[in-house]
PDB file of C-alpha atoms in Angstrom:
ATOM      1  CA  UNK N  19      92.831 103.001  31.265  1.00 58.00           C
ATOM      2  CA  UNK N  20      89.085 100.992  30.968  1.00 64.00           C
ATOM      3  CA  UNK N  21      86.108 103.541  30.774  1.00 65.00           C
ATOM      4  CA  UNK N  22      83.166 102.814  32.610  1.00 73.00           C
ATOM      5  CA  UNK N  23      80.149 102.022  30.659  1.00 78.00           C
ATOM      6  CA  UNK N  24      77.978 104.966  29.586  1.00 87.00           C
ATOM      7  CA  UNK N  25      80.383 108.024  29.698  1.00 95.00           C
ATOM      8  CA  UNK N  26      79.207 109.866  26.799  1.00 95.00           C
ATOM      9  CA  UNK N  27      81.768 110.628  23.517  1.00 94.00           C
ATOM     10  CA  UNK N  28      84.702 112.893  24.259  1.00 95.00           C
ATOM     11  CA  UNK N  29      84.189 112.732  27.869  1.00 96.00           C
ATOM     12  CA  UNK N  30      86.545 109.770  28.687  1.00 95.00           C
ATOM     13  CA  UNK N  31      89.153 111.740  30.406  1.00 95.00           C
ATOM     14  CA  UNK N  32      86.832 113.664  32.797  1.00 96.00           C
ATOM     15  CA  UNK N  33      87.160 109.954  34.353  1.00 95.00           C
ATOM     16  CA  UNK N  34      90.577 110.407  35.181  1.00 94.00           C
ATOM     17  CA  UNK N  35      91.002 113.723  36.607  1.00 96.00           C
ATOM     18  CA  UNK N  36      89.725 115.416  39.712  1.00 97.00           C
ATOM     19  CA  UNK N  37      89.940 118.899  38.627  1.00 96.00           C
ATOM     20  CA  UNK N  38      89.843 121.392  35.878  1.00 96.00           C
ATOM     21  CA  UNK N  39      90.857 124.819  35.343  1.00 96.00           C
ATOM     22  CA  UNK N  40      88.883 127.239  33.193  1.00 96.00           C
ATOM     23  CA  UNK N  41      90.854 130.376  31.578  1.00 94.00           C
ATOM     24  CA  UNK N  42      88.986 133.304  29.515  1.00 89.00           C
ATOM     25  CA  UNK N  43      90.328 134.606  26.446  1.00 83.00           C
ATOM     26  CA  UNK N  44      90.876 138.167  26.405  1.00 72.00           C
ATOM     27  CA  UNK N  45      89.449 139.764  23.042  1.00 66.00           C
ATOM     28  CA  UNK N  46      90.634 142.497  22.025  1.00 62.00           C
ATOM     29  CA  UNK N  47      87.827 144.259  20.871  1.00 57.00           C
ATOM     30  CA  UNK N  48      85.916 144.232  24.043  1.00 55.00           C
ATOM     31  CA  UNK N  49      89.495 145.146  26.165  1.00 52.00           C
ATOM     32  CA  UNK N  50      89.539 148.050  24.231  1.00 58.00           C
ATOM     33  CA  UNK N  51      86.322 149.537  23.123  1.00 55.00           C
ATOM     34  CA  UNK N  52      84.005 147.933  26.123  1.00 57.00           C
ATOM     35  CA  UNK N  53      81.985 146.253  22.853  1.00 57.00           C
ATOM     36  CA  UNK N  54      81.014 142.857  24.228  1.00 63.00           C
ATOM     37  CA  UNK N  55      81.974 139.924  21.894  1.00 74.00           C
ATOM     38  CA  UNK N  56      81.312 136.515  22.188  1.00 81.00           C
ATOM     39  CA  UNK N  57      83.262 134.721  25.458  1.00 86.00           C
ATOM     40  CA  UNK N  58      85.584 132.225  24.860  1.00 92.00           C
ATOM     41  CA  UNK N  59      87.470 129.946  27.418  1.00 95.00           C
ATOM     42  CA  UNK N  60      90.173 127.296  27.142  1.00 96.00           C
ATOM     43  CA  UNK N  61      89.227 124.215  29.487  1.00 97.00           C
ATOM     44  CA  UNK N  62      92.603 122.917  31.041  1.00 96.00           C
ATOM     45  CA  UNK N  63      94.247 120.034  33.225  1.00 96.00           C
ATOM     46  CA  UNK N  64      95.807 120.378  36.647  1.00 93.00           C
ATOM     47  CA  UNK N  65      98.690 120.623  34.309  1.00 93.00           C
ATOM     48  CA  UNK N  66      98.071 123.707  32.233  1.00 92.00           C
ATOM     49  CA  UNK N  67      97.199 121.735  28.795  1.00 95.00           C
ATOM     50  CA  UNK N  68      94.482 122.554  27.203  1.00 97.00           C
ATOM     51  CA  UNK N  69      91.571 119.369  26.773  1.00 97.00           C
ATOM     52  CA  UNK N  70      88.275 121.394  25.874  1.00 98.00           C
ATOM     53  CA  UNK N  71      87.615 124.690  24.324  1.00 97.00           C
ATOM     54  CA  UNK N  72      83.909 126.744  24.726  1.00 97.00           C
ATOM     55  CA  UNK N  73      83.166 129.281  22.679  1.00 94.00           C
ATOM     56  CA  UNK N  74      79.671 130.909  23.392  1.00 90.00           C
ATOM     57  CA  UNK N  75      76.757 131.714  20.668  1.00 85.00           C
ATOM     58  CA  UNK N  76      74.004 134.186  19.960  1.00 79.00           C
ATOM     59  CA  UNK N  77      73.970 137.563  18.584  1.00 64.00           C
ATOM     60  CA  UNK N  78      74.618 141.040  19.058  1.00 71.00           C
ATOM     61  CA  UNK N  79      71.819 142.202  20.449  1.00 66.00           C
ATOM     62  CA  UNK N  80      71.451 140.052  22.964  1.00 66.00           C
ATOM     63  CA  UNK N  81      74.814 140.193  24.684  1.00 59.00           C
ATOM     64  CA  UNK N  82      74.991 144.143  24.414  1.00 63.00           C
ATOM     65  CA  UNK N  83      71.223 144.796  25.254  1.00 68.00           C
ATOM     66  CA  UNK N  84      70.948 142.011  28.062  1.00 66.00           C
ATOM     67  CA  UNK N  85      74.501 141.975  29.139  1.00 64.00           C
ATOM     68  CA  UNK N  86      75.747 139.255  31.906  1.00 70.00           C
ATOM     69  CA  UNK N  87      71.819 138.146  32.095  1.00 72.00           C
ATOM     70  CA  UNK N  88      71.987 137.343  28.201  1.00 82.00           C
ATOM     71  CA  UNK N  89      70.669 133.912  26.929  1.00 83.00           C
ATOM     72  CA  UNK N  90      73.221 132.063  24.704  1.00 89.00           C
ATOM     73  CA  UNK N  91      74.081 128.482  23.856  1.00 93.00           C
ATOM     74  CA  UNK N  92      77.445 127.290  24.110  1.00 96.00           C
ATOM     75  CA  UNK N  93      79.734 124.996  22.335  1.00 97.00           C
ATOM     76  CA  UNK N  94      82.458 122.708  23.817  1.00 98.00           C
ATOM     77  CA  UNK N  95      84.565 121.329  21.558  1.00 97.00           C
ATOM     78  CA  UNK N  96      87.529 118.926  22.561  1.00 97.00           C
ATOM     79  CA  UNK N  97      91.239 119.066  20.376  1.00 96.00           C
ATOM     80  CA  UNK N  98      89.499 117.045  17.263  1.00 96.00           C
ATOM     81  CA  UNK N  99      87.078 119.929  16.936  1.00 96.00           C
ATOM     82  CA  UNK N 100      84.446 117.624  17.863  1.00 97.00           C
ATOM     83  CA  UNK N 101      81.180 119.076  20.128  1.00 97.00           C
ATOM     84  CA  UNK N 102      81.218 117.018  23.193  1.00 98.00           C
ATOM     85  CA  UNK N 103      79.047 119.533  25.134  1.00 98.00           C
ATOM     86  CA  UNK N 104      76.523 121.778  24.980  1.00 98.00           C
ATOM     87  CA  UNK N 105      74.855 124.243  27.511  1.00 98.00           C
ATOM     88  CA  UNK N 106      71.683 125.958  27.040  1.00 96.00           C
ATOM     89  CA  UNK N 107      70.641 129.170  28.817  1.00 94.00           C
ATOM     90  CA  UNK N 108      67.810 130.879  28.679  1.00 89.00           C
ATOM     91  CA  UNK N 109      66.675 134.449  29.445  1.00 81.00           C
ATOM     92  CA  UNK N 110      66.142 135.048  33.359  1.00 75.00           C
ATOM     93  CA  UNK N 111      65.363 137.966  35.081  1.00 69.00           C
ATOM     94  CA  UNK N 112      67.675 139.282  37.786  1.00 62.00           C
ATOM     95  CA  UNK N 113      65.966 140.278  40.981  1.00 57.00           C
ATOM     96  CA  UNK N 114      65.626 138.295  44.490  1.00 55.00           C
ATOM     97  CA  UNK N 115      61.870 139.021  44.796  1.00 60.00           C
ATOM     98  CA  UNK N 116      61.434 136.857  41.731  1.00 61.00           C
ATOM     99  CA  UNK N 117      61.587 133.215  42.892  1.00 66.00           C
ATOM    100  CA  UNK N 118      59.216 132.138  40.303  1.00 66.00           C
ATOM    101  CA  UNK N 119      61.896 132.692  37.528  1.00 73.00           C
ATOM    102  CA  UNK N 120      65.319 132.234  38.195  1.00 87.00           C
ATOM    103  CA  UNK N 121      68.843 131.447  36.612  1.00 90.00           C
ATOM    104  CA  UNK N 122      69.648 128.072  35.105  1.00 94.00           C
ATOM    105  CA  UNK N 123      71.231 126.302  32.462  1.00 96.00           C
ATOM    106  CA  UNK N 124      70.835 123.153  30.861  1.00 98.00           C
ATOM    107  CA  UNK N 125      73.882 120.744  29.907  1.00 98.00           C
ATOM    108  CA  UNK N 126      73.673 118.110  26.789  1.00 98.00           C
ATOM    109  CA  UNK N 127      76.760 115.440  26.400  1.00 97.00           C
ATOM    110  CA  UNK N 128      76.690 114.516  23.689  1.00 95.00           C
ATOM    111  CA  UNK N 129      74.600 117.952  21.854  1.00 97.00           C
ATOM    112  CA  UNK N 130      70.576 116.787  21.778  1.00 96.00           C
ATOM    113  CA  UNK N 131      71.271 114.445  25.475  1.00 97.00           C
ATOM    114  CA  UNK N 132      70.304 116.151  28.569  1.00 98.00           C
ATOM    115  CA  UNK N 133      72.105 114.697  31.620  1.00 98.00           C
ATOM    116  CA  UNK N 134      72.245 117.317  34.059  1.00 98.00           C
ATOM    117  CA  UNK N 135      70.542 121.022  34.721  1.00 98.00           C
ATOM    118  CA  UNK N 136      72.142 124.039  36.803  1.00 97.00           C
ATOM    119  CA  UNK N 137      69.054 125.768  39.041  1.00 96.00           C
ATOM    120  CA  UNK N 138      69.606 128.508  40.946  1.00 93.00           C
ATOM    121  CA  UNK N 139      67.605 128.437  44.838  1.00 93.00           C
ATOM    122  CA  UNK N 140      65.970 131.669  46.462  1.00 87.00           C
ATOM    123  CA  UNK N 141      67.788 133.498  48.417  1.00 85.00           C
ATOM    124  CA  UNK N 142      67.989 136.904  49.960  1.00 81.00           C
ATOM    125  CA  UNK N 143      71.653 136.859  50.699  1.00 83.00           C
ATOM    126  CA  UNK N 144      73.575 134.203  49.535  1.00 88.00           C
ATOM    127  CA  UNK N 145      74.341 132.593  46.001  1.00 91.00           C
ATOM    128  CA  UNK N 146      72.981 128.956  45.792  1.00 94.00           C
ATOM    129  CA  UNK N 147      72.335 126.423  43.208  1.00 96.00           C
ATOM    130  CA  UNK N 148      71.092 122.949  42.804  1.00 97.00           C
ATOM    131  CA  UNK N 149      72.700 120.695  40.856  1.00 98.00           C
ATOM    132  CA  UNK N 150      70.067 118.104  39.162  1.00 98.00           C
ATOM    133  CA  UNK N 151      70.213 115.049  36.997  1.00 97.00           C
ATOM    134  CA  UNK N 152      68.536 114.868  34.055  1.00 97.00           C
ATOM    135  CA  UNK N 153      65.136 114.566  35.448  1.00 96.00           C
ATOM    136  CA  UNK N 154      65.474 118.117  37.289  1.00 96.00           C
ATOM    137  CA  UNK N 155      65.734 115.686  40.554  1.00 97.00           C
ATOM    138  CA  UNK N 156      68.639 117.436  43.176  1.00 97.00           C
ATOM    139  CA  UNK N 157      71.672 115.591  43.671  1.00 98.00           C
ATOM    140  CA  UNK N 158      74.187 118.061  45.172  1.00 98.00           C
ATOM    141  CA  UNK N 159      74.105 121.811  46.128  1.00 97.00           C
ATOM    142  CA  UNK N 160      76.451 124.822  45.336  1.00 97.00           C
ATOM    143  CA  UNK N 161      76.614 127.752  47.379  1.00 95.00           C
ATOM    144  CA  UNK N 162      78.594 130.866  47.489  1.00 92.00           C
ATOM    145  CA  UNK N 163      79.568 133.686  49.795  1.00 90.00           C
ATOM    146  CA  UNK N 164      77.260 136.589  51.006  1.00 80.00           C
ATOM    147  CA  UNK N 165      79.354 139.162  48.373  1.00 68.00           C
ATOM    148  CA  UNK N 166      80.255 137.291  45.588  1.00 61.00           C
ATOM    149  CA  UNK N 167      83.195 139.527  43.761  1.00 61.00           C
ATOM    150  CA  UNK N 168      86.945 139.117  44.213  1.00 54.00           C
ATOM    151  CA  UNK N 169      88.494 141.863  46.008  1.00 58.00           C
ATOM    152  CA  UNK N 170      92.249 140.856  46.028  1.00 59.00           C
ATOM    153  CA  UNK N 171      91.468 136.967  46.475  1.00 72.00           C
ATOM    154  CA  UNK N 172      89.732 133.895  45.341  1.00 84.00           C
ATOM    155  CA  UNK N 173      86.138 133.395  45.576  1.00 91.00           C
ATOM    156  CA  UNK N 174      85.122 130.259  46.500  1.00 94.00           C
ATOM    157  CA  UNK N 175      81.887 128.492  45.727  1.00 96.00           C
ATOM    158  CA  UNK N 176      81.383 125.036  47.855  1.00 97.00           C
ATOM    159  CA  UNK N 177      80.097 121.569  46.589  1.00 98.00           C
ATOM    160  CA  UNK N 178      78.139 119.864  49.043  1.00 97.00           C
ATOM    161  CA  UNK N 179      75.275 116.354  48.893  1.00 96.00           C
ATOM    162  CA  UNK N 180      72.248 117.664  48.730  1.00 94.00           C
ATOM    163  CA  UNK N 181      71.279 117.393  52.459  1.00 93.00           C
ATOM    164  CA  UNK N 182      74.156 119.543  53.221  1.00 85.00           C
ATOM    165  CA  UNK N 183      77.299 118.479  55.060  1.00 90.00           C
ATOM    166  CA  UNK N 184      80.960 119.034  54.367  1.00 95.00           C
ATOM    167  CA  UNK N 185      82.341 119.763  51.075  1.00 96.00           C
ATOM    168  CA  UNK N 186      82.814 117.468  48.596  1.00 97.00           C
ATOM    169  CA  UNK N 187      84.040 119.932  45.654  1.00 97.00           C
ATOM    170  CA  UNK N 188      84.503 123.479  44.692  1.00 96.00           C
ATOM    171  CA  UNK N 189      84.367 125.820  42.202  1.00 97.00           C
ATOM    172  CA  UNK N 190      86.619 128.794  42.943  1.00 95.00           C
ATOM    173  CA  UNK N 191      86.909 132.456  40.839  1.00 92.00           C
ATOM    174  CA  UNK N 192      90.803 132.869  40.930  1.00 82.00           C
ATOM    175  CA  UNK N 193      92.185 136.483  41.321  1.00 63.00           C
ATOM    176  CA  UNK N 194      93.752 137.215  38.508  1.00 56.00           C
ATOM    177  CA  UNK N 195      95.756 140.559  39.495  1.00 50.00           C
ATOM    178  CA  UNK N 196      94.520 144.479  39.595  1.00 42.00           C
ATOM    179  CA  UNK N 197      94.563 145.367  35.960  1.00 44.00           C
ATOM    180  CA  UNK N 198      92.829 142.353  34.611  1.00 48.00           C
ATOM    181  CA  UNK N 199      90.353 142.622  37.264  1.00 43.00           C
ATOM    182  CA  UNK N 200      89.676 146.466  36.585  1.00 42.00           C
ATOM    183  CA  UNK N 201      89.381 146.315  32.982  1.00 43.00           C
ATOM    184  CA  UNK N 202      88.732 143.529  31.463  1.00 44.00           C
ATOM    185  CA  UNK N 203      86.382 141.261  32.162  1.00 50.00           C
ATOM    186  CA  UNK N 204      88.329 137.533  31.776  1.00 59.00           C
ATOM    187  CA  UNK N 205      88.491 135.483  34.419  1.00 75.00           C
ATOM    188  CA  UNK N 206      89.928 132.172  35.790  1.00 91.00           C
ATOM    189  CA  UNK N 207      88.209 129.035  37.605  1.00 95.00           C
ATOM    190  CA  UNK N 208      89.476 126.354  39.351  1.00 95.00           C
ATOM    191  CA  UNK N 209      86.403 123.394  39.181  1.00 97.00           C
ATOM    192  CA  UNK N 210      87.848 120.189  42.141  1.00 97.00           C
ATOM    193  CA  UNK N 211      85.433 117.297  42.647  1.00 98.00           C
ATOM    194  CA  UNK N 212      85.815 113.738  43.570  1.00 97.00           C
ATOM    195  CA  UNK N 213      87.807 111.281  40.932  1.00 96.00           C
ATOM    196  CA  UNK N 214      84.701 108.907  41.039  1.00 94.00           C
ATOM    197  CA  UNK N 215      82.349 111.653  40.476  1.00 96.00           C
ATOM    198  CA  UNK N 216      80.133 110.436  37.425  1.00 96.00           C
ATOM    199  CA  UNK N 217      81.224 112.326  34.652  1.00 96.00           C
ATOM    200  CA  UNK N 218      78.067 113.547  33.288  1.00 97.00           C
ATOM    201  CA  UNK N 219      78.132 115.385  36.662  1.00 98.00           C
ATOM    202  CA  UNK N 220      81.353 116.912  36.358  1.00 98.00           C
ATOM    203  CA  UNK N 221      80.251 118.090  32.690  1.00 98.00           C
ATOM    204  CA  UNK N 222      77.266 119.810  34.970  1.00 98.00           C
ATOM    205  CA  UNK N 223      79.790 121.006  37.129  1.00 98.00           C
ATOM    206  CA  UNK N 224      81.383 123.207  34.229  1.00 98.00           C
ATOM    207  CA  UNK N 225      77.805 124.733  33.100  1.00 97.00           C
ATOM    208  CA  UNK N 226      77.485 125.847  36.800  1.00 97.00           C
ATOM    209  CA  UNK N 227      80.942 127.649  36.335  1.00 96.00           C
ATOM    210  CA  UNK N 228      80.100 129.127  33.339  1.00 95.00           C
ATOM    211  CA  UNK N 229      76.668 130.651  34.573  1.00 94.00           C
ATOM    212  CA  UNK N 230      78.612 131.788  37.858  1.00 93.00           C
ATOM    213  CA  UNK N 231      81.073 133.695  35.297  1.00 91.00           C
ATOM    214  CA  UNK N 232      78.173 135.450  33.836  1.00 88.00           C
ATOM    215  CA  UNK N 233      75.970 136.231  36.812  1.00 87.00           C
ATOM    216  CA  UNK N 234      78.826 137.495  39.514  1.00 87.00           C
ATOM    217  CA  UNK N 235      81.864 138.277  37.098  1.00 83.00           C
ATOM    218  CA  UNK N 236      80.974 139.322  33.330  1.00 76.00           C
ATOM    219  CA  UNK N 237      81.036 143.181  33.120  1.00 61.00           C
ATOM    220  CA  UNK N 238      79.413 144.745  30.191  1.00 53.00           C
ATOM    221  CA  UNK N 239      81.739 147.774  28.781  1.00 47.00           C
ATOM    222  CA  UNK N 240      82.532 149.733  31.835  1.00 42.00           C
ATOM    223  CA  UNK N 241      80.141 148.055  34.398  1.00 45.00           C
ATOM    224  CA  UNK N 242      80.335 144.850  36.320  1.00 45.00           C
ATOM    225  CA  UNK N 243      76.462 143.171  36.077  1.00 45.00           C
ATOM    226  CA  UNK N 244      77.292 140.937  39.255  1.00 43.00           C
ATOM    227  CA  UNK N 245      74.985 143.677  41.639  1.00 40.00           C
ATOM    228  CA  UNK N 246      72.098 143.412  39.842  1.00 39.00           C
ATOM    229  CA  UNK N 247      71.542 139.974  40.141  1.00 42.00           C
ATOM    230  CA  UNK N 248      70.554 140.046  44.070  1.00 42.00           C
ATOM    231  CA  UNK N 249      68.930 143.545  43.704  1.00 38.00           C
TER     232      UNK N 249
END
């Protein structure tokens, strides 16, 4: 199959798929004392075979002092072992009467080229994001519902352009049964967008799943961190 012109190294078969599903890895460590390791996810086809793997980085302090709010970078490597992606997030606070400095996350493909940022937008109620180019300029908008946890179902955040509309994509959090939800903190995503997406957006696409993992899902030993992001 020809690849269009400027799809950066590694990415070629985001071109031929329309979605992506995104499994933790449970670690044992954290399952069983509640001492928060490093996450790490395996980045799948429709077909449950694996095409990426993301590992994230930074150190011990940060993820056990800062917890789901916790800068890191992380590394996405496909089967050669080769970096194809990188995301960058810094340090936010966590409260809605702080528009001034929200979430976000910056995605590199290849490591070193920016081609697409994750913002989140103000709001009281309601999880939303912009999805940018790499010029911070808004090309499509993410939005979740008013409680953002998964009590016995999937949560689903929609795609939409950015002047609103009907969906174009989603990403969805994917029940994963009782115990895993209780105590442990690995989850599943579903990512669906349209085949002639440009890549570099879908790549942008997974950063925004990843920083949805950490703001609404991660839990930190015994506590889930996804109610003090609105709070």
């Amino acid at each position: 199959m020809s690849v269009p012109s400027g799809v950066p190294p590694g990415l070629e078969y985001l071109t031929q798929i329309d979605q992506i599903l995104i499994h933790q890895k449970v670690e044992l460590l954290e399952a069983i004392i509640g001492f928060e390791t490093n996450n790490q996810y395996e980045i799948k086809n429709s077909l449950g075979q694996k095409i990426y793997s993301a590992k994230e980085k930074n150190d011990c302090c940060t993820r056990n002092c800062c917890g789901s709010l916790r800068s890191f970078d992380m590394k996405i490597k496909d089967n050669t072992d080769r970096e194809v992606i990188r995301l960058i997030r810094p340090f936010r606070c966590a409260t809605c009467w702080c528009p001034c400095c929200l979430q976000e996350i910056e995605v590199q493909a290849p490591p070193g080229t920016t081609v697409g940022y994750v913002k989140q937008d103000w709001h009281p109620c309601y999880p939303k994001f912009s999805i940018q180019g790499p010029k911070k300029e808004t090309l499509m908008k993410l939005e979740g519902p008013c409680l953002a946890c998964n009590c016995c179902g999937d949560v689903n955040f929609e795609l939409k352009p950015k002047d609103g509309g009907k969906p174009i994509g989603r990403i969805s959090k994917q029940w994963s049964g009782l115990l895993k939800e209780v105590f442990t903190d690995t989850d599943n995503f579903g990512i669906q967008f349209p085949l002639d997406m440009d890549v570099k957006m879908k790549a942008v696409l997974m950063g925004a799943c990843f920083l949805i993992d950490f703001l609404f899902f991660e839990k930190v030993g015994d506590s889930n961190q996804r109610n003090t992001v609105f709070s």
